[in-house]
Coordinates of C-alpha atoms in Angstrom, one line a residue:
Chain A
X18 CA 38.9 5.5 -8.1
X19 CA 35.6 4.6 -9.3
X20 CA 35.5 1.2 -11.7
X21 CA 34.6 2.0 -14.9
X22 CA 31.2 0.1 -16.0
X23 CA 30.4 -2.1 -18.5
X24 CA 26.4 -2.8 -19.8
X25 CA 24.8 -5.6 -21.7
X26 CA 21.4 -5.7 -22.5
X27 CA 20.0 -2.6 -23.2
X28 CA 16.1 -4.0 -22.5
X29 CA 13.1 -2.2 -20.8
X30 CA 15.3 -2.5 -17.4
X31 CA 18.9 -1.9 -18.9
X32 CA 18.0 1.2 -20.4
X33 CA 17.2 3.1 -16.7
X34 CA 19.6 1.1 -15.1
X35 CA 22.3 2.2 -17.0
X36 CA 20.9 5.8 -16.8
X37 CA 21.3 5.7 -12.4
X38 CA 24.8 4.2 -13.2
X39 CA 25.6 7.3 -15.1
X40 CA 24.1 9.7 -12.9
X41 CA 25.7 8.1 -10.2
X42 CA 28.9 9.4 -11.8
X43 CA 30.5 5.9 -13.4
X44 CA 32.4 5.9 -16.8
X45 CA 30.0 2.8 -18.3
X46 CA 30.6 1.3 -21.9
X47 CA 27.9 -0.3 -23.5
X48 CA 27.0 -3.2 -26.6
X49 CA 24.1 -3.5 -28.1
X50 CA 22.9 -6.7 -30.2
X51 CA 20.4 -5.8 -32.6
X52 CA 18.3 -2.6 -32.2
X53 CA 20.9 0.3 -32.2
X54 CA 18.2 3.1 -30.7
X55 CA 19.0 2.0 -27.3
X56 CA 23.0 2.0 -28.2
X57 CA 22.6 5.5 -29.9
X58 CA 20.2 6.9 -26.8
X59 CA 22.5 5.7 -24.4
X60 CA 25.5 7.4 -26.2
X61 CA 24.2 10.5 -26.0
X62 CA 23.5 10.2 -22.1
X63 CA 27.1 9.8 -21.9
X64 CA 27.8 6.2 -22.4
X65 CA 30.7 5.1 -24.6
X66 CA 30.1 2.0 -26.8
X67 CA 31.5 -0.8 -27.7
X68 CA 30.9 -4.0 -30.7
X69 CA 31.3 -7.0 -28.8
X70 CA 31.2 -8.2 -25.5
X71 CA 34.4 -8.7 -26.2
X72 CA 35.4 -5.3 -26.5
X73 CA 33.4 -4.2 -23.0
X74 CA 35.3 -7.1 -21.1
X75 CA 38.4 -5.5 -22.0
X76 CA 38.0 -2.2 -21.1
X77 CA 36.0 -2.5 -17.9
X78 CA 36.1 -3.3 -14.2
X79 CA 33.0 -4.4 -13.4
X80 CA 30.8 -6.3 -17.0
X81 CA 26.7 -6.2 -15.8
X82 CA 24.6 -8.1 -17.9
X83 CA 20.9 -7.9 -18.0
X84 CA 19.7 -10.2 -20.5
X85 CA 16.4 -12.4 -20.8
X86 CA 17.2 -16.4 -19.8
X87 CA 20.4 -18.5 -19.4
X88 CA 20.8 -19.4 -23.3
X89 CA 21.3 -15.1 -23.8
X90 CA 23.7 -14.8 -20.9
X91 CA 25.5 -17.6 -21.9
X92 CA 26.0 -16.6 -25.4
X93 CA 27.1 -13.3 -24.2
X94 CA 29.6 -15.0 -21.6
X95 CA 30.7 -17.8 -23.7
X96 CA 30.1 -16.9 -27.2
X97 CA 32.2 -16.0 -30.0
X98 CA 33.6 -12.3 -29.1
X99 CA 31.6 -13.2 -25.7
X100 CA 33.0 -11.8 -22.5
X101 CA 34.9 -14.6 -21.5
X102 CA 37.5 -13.5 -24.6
X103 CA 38.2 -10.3 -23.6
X104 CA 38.3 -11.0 -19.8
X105 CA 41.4 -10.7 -17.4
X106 CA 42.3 -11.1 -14.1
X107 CA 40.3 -8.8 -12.0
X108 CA 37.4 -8.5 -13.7
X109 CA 34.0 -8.7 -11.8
X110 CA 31.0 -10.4 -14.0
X111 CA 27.3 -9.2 -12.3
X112 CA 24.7 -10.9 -14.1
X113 CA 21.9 -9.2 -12.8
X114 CA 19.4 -11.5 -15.2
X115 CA 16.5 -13.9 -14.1
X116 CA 18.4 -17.6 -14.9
X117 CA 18.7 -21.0 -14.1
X118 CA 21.1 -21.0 -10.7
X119 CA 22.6 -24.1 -12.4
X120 CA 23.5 -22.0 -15.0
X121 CA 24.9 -19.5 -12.9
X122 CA 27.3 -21.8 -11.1
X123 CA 28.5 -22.7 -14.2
X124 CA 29.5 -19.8 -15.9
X125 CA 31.0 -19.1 -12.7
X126 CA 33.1 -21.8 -12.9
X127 CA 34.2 -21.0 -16.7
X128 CA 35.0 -17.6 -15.7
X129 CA 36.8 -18.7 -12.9
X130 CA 39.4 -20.4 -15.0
X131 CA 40.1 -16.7 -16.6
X132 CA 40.3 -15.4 -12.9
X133 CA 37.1 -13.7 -13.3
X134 CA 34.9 -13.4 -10.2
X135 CA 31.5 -13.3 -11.3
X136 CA 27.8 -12.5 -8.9
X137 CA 24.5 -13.4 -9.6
X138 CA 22.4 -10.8 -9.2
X139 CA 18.4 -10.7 -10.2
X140 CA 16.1 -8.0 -9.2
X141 CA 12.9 -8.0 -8.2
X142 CA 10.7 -4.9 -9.4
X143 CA 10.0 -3.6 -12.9
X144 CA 10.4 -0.8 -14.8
X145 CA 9.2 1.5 -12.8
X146 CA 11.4 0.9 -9.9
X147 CA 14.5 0.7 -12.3
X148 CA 13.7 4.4 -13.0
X149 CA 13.7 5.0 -9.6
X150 CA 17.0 3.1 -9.0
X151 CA 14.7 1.8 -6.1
X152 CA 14.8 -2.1 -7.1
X153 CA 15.8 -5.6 -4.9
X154 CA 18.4 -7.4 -6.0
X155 CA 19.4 -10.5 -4.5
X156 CA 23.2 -11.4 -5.0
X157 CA 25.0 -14.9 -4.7
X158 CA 28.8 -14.7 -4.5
X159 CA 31.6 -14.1 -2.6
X160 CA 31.5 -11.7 0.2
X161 CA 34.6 -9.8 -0.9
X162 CA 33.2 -9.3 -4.3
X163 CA 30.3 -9.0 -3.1
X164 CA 31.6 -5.8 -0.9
X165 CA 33.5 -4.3 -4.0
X166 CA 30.5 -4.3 -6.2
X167 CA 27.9 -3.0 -3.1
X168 CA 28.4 0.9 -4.3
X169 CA 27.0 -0.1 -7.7
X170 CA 24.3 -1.6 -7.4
X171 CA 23.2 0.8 -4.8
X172 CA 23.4 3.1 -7.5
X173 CA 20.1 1.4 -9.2
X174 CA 18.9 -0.7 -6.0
X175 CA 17.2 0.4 -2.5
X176 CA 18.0 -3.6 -1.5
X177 CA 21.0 -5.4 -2.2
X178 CA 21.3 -8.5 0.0
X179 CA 23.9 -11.0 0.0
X180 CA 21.9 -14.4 -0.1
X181 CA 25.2 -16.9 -0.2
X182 CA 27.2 -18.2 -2.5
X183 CA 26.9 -17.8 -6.7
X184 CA 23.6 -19.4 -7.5
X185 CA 22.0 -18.2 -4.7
X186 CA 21.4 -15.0 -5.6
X187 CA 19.0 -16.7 -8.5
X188 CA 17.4 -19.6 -5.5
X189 CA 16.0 -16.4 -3.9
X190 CA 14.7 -14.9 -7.0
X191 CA 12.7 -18.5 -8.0
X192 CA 11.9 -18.4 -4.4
X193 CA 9.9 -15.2 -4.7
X194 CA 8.8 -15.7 -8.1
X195 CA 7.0 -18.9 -6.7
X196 CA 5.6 -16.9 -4.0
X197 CA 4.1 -14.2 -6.0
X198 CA 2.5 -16.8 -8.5
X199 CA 1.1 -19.0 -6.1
X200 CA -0.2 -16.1 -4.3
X201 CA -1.6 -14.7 -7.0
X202 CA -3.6 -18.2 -7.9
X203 CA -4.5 -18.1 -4.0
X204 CA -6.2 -14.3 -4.2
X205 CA -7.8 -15.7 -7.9
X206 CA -9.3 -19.0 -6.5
X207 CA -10.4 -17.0 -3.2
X208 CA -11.8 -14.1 -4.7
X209 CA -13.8 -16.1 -7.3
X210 CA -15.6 -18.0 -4.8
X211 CA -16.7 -15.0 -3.4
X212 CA -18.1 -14.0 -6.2
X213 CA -19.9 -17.2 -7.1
X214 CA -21.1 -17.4 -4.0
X215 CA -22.7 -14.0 -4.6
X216 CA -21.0 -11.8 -2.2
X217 CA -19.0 -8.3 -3.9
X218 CA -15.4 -9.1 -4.0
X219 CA -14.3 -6.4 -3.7
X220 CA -15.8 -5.8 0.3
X221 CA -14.2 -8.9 0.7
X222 CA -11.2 -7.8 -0.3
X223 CA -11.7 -4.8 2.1
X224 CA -12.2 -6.9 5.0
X225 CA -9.2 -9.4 4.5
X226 CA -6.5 -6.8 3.9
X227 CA -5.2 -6.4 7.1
X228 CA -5.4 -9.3 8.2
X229 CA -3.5 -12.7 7.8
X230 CA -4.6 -13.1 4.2
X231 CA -2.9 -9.7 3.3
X232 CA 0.0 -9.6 1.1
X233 CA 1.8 -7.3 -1.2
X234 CA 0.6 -9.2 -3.9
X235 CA -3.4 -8.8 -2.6
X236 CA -2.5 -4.8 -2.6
X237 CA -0.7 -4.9 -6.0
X238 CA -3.2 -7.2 -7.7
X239 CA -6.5 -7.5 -6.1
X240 CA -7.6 -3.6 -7.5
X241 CA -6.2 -4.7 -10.8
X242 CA -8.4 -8.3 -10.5
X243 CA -11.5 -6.2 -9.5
X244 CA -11.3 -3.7 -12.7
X245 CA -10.4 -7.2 -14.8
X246 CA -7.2 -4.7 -15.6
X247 CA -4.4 -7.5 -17.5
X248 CA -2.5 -4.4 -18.7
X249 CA 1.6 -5.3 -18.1
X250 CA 3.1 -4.9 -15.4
X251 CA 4.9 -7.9 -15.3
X252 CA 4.0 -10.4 -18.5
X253 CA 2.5 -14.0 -17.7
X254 CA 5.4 -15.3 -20.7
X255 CA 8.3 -13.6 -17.9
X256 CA 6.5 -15.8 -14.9
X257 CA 6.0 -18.6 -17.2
X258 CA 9.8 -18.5 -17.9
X259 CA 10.8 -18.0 -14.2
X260 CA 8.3 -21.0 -12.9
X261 CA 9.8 -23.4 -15.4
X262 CA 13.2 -22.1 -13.8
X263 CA 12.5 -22.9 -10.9
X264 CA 10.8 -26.3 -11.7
X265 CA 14.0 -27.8 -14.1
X266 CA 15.9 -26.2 -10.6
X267 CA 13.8 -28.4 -8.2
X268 CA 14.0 -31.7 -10.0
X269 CA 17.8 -31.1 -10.4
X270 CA 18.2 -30.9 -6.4
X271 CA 15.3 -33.1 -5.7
X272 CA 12.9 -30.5 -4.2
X273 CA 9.3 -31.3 -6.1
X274 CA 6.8 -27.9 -6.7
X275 CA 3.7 -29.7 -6.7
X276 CA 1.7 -26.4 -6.6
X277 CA 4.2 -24.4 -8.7
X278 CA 4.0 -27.3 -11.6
X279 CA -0.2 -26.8 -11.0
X280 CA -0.4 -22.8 -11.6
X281 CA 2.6 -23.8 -14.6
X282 CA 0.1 -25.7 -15.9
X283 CA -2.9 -22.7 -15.2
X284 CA -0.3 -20.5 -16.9
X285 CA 0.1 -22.2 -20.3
X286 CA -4.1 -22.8 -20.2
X287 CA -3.7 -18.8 -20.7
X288 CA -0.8 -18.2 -22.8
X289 CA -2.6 -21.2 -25.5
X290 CA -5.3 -18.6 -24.5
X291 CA -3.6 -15.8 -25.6
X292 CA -2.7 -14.2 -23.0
X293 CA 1.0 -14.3 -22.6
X294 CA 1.2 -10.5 -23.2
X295 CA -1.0 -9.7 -20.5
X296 CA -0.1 -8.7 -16.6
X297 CA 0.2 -12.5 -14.4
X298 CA -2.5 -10.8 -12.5
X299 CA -4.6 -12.3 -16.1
X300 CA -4.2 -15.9 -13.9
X301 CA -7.6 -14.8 -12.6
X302 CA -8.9 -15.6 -15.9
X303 CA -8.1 -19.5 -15.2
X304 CA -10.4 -19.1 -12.2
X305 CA -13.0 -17.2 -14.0
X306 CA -13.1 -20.2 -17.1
X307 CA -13.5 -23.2 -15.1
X308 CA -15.9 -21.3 -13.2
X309 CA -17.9 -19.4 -15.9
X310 CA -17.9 -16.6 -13.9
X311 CA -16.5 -12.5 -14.4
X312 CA -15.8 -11.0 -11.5
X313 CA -18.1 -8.0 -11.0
X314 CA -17.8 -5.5 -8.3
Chain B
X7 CA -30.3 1.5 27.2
X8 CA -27.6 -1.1 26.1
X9 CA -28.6 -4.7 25.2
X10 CA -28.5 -7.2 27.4
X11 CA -26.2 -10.1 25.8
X12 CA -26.0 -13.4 25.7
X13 CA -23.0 -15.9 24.6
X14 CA -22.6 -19.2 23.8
X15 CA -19.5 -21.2 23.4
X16 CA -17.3 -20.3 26.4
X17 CA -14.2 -21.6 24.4
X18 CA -10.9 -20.4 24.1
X19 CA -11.8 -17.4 21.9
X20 CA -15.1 -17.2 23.6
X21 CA -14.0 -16.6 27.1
X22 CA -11.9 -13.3 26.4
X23 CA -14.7 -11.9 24.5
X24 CA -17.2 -12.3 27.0
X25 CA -14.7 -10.8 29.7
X26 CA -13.9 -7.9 26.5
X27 CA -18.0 -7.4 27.1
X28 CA -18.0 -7.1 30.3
X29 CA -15.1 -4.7 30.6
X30 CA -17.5 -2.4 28.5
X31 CA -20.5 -2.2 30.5
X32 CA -22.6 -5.0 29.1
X33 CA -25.2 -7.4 31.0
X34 CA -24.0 -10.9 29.6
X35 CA -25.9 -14.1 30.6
X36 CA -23.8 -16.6 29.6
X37 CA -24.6 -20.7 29.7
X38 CA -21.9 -23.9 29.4
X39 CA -22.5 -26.9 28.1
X40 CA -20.2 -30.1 29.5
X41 CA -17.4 -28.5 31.3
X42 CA -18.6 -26.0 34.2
X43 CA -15.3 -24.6 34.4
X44 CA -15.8 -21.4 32.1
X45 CA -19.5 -21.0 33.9
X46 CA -18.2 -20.5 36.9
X47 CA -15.0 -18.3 35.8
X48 CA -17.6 -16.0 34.0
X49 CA -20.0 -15.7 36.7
X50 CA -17.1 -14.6 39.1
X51 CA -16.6 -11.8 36.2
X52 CA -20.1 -10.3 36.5
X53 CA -22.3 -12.5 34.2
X54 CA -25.5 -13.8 34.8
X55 CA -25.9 -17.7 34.1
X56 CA -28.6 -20.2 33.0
X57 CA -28.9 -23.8 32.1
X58 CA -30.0 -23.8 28.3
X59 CA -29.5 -21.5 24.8
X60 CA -33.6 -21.4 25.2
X61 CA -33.0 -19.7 28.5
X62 CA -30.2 -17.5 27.1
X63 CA -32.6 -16.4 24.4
X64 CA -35.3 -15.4 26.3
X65 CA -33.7 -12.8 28.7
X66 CA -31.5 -11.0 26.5
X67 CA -31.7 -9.1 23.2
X68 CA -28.4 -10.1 21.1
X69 CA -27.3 -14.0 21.6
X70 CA -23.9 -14.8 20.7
X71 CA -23.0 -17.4 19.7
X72 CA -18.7 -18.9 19.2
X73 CA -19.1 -22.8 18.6
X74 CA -16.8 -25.0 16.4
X75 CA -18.7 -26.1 13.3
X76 CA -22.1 -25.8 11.8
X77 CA -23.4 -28.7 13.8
X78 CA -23.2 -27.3 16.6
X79 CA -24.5 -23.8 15.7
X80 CA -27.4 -26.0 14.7
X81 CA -27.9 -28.2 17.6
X82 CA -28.0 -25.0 19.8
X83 CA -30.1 -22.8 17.9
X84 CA -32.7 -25.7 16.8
X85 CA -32.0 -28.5 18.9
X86 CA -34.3 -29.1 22.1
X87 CA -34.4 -26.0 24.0
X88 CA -32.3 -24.1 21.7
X89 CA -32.4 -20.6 20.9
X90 CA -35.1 -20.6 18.8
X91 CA -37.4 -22.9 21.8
X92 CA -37.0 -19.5 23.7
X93 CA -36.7 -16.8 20.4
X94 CA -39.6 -14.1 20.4
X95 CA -39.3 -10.9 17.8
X96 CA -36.8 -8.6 18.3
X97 CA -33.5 -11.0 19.3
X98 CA -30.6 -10.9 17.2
X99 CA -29.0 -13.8 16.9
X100 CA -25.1 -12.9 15.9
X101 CA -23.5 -16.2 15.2
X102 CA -19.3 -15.6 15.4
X103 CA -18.6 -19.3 14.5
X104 CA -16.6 -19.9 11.1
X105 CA -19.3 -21.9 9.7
X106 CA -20.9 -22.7 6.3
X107 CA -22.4 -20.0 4.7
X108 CA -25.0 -22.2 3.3
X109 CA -26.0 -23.2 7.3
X110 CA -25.7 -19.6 8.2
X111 CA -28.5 -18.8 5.4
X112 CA -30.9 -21.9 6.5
X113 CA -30.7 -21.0 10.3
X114 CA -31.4 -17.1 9.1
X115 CA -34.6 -18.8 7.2
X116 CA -35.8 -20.4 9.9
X117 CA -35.2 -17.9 12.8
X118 CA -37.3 -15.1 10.6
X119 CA -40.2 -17.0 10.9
X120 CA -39.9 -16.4 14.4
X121 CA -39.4 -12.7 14.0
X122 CA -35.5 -13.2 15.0
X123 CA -33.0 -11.4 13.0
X124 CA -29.4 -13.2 12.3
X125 CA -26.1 -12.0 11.0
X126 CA -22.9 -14.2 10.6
X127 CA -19.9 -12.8 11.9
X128 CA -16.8 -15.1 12.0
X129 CA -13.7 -13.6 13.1
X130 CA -10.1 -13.6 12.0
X131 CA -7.5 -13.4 14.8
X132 CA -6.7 -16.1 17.4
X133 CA -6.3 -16.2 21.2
X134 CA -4.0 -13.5 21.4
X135 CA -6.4 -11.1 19.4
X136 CA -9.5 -12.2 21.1
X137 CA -8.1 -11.2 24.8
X138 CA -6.8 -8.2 23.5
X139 CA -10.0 -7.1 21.6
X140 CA -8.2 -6.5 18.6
X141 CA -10.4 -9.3 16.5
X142 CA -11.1 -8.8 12.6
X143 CA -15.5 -9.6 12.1
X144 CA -16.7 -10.3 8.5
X145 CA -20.1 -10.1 8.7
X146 CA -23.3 -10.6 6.7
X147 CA -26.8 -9.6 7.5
X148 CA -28.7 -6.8 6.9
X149 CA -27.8 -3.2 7.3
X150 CA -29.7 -1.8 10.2
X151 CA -29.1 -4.9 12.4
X152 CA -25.8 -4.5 11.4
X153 CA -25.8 -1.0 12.6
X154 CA -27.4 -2.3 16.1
X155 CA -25.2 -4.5 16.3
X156 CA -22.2 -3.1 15.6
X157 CA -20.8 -1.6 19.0
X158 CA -21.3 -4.9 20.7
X159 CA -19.0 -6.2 17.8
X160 CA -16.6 -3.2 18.9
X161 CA -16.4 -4.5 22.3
X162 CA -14.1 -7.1 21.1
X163 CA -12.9 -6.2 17.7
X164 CA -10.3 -3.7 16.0
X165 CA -12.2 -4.1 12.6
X166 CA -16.2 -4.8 11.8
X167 CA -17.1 -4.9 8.0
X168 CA -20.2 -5.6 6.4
X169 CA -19.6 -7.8 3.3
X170 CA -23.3 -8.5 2.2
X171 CA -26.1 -10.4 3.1
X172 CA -26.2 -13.2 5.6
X173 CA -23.7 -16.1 5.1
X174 CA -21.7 -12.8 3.3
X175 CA -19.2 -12.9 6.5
X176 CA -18.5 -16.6 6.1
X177 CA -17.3 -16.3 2.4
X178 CA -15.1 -14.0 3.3
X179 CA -14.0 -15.8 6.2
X180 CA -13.9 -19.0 3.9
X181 CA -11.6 -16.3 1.3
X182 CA -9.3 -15.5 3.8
X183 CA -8.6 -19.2 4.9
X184 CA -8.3 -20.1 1.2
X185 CA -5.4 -17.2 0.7
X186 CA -4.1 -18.2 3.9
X187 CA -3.6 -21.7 3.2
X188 CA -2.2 -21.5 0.2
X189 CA -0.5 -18.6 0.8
X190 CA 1.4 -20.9 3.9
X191 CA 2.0 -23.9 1.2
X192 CA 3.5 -21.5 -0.8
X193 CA 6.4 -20.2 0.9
X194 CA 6.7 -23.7 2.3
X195 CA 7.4 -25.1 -1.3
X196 CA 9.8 -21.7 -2.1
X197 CA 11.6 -22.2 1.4
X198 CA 12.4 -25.7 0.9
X199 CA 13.4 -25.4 -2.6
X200 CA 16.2 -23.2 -1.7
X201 CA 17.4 -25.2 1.2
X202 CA 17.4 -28.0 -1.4
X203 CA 19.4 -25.5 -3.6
X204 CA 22.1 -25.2 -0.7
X205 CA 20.9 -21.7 0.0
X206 CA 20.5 -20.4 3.8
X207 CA 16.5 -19.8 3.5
X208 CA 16.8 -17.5 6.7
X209 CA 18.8 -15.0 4.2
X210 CA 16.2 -16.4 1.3
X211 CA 13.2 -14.8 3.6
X212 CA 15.1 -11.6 4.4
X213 CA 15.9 -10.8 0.9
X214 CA 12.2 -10.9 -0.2
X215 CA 10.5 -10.1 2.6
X216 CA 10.2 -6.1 1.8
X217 CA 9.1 -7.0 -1.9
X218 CA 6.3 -8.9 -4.0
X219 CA 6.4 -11.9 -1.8
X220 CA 5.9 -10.2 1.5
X221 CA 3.3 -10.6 3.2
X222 CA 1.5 -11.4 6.8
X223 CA 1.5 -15.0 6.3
X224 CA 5.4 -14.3 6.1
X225 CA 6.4 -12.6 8.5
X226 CA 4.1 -14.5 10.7
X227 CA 5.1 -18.2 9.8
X228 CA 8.5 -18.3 8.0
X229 CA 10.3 -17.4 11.7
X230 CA 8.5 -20.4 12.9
X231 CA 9.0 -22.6 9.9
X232 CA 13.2 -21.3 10.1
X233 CA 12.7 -22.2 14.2
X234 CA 10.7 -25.7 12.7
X235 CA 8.2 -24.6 15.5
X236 CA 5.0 -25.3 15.0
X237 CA 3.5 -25.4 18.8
X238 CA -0.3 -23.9 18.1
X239 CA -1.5 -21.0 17.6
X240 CA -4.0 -21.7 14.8
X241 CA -4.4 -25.3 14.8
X242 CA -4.4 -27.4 11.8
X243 CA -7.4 -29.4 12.4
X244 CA -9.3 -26.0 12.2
X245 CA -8.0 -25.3 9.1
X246 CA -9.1 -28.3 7.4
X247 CA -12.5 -27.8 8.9
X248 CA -12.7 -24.3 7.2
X249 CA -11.3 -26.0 3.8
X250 CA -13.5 -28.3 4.1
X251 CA -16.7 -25.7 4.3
X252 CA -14.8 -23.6 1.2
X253 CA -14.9 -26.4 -0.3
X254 CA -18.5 -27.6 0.4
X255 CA -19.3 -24.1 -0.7
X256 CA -17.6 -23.8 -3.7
X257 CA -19.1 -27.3 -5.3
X258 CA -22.8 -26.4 -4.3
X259 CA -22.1 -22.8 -6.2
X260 CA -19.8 -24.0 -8.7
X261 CA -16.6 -22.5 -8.2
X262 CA -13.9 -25.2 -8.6
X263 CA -11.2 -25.0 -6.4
X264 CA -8.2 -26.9 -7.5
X265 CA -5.7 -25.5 -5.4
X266 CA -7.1 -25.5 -2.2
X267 CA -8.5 -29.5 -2.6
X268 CA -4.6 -29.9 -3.2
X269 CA -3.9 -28.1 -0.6
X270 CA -6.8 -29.6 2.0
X271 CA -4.7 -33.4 0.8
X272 CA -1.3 -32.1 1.8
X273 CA -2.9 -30.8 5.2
X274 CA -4.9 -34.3 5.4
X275 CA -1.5 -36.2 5.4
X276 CA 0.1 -34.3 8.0
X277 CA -3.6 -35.1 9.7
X278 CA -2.6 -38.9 9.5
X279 CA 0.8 -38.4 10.4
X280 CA -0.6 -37.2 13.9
X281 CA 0.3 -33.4 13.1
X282 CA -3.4 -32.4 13.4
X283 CA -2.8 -30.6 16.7
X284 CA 0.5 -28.3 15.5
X285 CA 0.3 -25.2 13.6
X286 CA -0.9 -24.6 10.6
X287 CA 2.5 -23.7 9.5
X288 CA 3.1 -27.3 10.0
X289 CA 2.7 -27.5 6.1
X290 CA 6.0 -27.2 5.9
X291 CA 6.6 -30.7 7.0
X292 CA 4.6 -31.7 3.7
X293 CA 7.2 -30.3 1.4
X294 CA 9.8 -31.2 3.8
X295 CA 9.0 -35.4 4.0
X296 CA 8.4 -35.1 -0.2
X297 CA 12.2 -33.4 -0.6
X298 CA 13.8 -35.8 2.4
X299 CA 14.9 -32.4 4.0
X300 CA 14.6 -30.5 6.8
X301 CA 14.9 -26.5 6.8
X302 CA 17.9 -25.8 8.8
X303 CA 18.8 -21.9 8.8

C-alpha cells in the first residue's frame, strides 16, 4: 500500500512538488503557515489539509518538508504543535530543504528519541525542474530508509542518490552550491578580462566551450552574462544563504573556504548593492565595478 | 599548391603536430635548437631541416612556431638570425605558444614592417590531443590570413576559431586558464569540505556530477583527485606561467583579478613545496595541508 504523504512548505518548489506527488497517485496532507492560496490551491488538486504540523505527523507515513533555512525547519520539527508532537514510531521525516548538515544531524537525533527516522534530502534545480518532477536530490540517511522512501522522491526527482549518512545529503548540496558560485566568479573574472582586453566575449566564450573550461554553469550563465540578463533563476540572497552554510559548516569541522569566504564577500558587495533579488549570474557585476567595464558583445 | 611549412619548437606538443602535418601532405622544414633528438626523429618522418629560424623563414611560406613563453617566441623571431633576419612579404608567421597577448601584438608590429603577417594561435589540449589532432586553436589575426591559414591549423586541430585581432587567441587562451584554474580550486575546496564533513566525496562527486556543478574540469580531475594522482598531464609550472601572463595582462588593461592572484598564491605554495612538476590537479593538496586531511574515498 502506498504511504500516505505529508507536505510542509507550500513555496515556489513545494507547490509542483506536491502536484508530481499527487499525480503520482499518493494520498498527501498538507499545512500551510501564513498565505492560505497555496493551502486552498492545493486542496482543490486533491490534497487534504491539515492546521499544524502536528496534525500532518499524525496522520502520515512519510512528513516532507521543504522550508527556507534550519531556524524554519526546526520550528516546524521542534516547535509548538511541530512534528516532533504528533510523531510515532514509524514515521519517516524527508527534509528536502537547503540547511546546515549540523542541523540536520541534530534534528535527527531529536527525532530519533520519538523513533522517527528522518533523511536529508536537498535538491538541486529550480522551479522549472520541480514542474518537471525532473530535479537532483541528494539524500543522507540510512540505507533502509533510504530504500522505503526511493519511490517518492522519484515521483518529483530524475536523480536521487544516496550520499551517506544524515547530514550528508546537505555536505553534497554545500558542496555543489560552492562549485556553482565559484564557478560562476571564475567565468565573471575570465570573461571580463576578455573584454577589457578588447576582445568580444562572447567568441571567446564560443571557443572555450568545449573544451576544459566548459561547464554547466558556462552554458547556463555565460548567454545570460553576455545579454547582462540578472532576471531569477536562482536569487544571489538563496546562494548567499547556502555559502554562509557551508562556511559556519567548514569552520565547525575545520575545513577553511578561502575562496568561498572571497566570492561571500563579492556577494554581499552586491546584495549592499541591491541586487539580492537578482539571478547569482548578477556576480558578474562585481567584476564589471572594480573593473569599470560592461560587458559588450 | 599547398604551403611549404615551417616549425619551431619540436617539444612535446610540437612533435605530434609536425608528424599530424606531415600525415597530410605538407612540406615541413623543421629546425632544433639544443637537443638534436627531435631533428633527427623528424627528418626520418619526411621533413626537411636547417640550422636557424632565419633559415626556416626564408624557404617556406607559414612558420610555426610552439615555444614555452614569450621570451622565447621573441628570441627566435628577433633574436640573431631569427625569423624576421630571414622574413620577406608574404610569410605568415603563426605563433601556437600560450604567450602574452601584449608580446603577440609587438612581434605582429614589428614583423609588418617587413611585410610578414602574424596570427596567434595557442592551443588548448595536451599531449594526448596534440598526437591525435584533436587540438582546440584560439586564434587572433586578421580574417583572410586566417582563412589561408586555416587548413594548416586543421592538420592538427578538431576546433579553429577566430576570436579577434592579433593577441585575440591569447586572451582567450589566458580565459580558459583562468576558468580552469579556478574552476580546479573549486571543487578542490567543495571535495575536501565534505571529507571534513565525514561524507564519502566519491558519492559527493557522483551525486552532482549530472547537475550545476558538472563540468569538464570534473570529470577530468575529481577521479584523479579521489585516486590522489596527480602524475602530469598538464603540469603545474605551466599553469602558473599562464596566470602569471593573465595576470600581466589584466593589470596593463585594468581588469583586476582577485581570484586568480589567490589562486596563482595557492599554486605558488605547492611550487615551494616541490609539487611544481605534478598535475595541476595537484591543487588539491592546498586545501588538503590547510584542513590537515587527506581525500580518502
Amino acid at each position: 500500500m502506498n504511504p500516505r504523504i505529508g507536505f510542509i512548505g507550500l513555496g515556489i518548489m513545494g507547490r509542483p512538488m506536491c502536484k508530481n506527488l499527487l499525480k503520482a497517485g499518493y494520498e498527501l496532507v498538507v499545512c500551510g503557515h501564513i498565505d492560505k492560496g497555496p493551502v486552498e490551491e492545493l486542496a482543490a488538486a486533491g490534497a487534504k489539509t491539515a492546521d499544524s504540523p502536528r496534525q500532518v505527523a499524525a496522520q502520515t507515513d512519510i512528513l516532507i518538508t521543504m522550508l527556507p533555512n534550519s531556524p524554519q525547519v526546526e520550528e516546524v520539527v521542534l516547535g509548538e504543535n511541530g512534528v516532533i508532537a504528533g510523531a510515532r514510531p514509524g514515521l519517516v521525516l524527508v527534509d528536502m530543504s537547503s540547511i546546515a548538515p549540523l542541523v540536520s544531524r541534530s534534528l535527527a537525533a531529536a527525532l530519533a528519541a520519538k523513533g522517527v527516522e528522518m533523511l536529508d534530502a536537498p535538491v538541486s534545480g529550480g522551479e522549472p525542474k520541480a514542474i518537471q518532477g525532473t530535479l537532483s536530490v541528494m539524500v543522507g540517511g540510512k540505507q533502509d530508509v533510504f530504500d522505503r522512501c526511493f519511490p517518492v522522491l522519484k515521483a518529483m526527482a530524475s536523480s536521487v542518490v544516496l550520499t551517506g549518512a544524515i547530514g550528508a545529503g546537505n555536505v553534497a548540496k554545500l558542496a555543489n552550491q560552492v562549485i556553482v558560485a565559484l564557478n560562476i566568479a571564475a567565468i565573471s573574472e575570465a570573461l571580463v578580462l576578455a573584454a577589457k582586453a578588447g576582445v568580444d566575449p562572447q567568441l571567446v566564450f564560443q571557443a572555450i566551450r568545449g573544451g576544459l573550461a566548459g561547464s554547466a554553469v558556462l552554458e547556463a550563465k555565460a548567454p545570460l552574462m553576455l545579454d547582462r540578463n540578472f532576471n531569477p533563476g536562482f536569487r544571489l540572497n538563496l546562494h548567499i544563504k547556502d555559502l554562509a552554510n557551508a562556511l559556519d559548516t567548514a569552520h565547525q569541522v575545520g575545513a577553511p573556504l578561502p575562496l568561498t569566504a572571497f566570492v561571500m564577500e563579492m556577494m554581499q558587495t552586491l546584495k549592499a548593492e541591491g541586487l539580492g533579488d537578482s539571478d547569482h549570474a548578477v556576480i558578474l557585476r562585481y567584476f564589471e565595478l572594480i573593473s569599470h567595464t560592461e560587458l559588450k558583445s
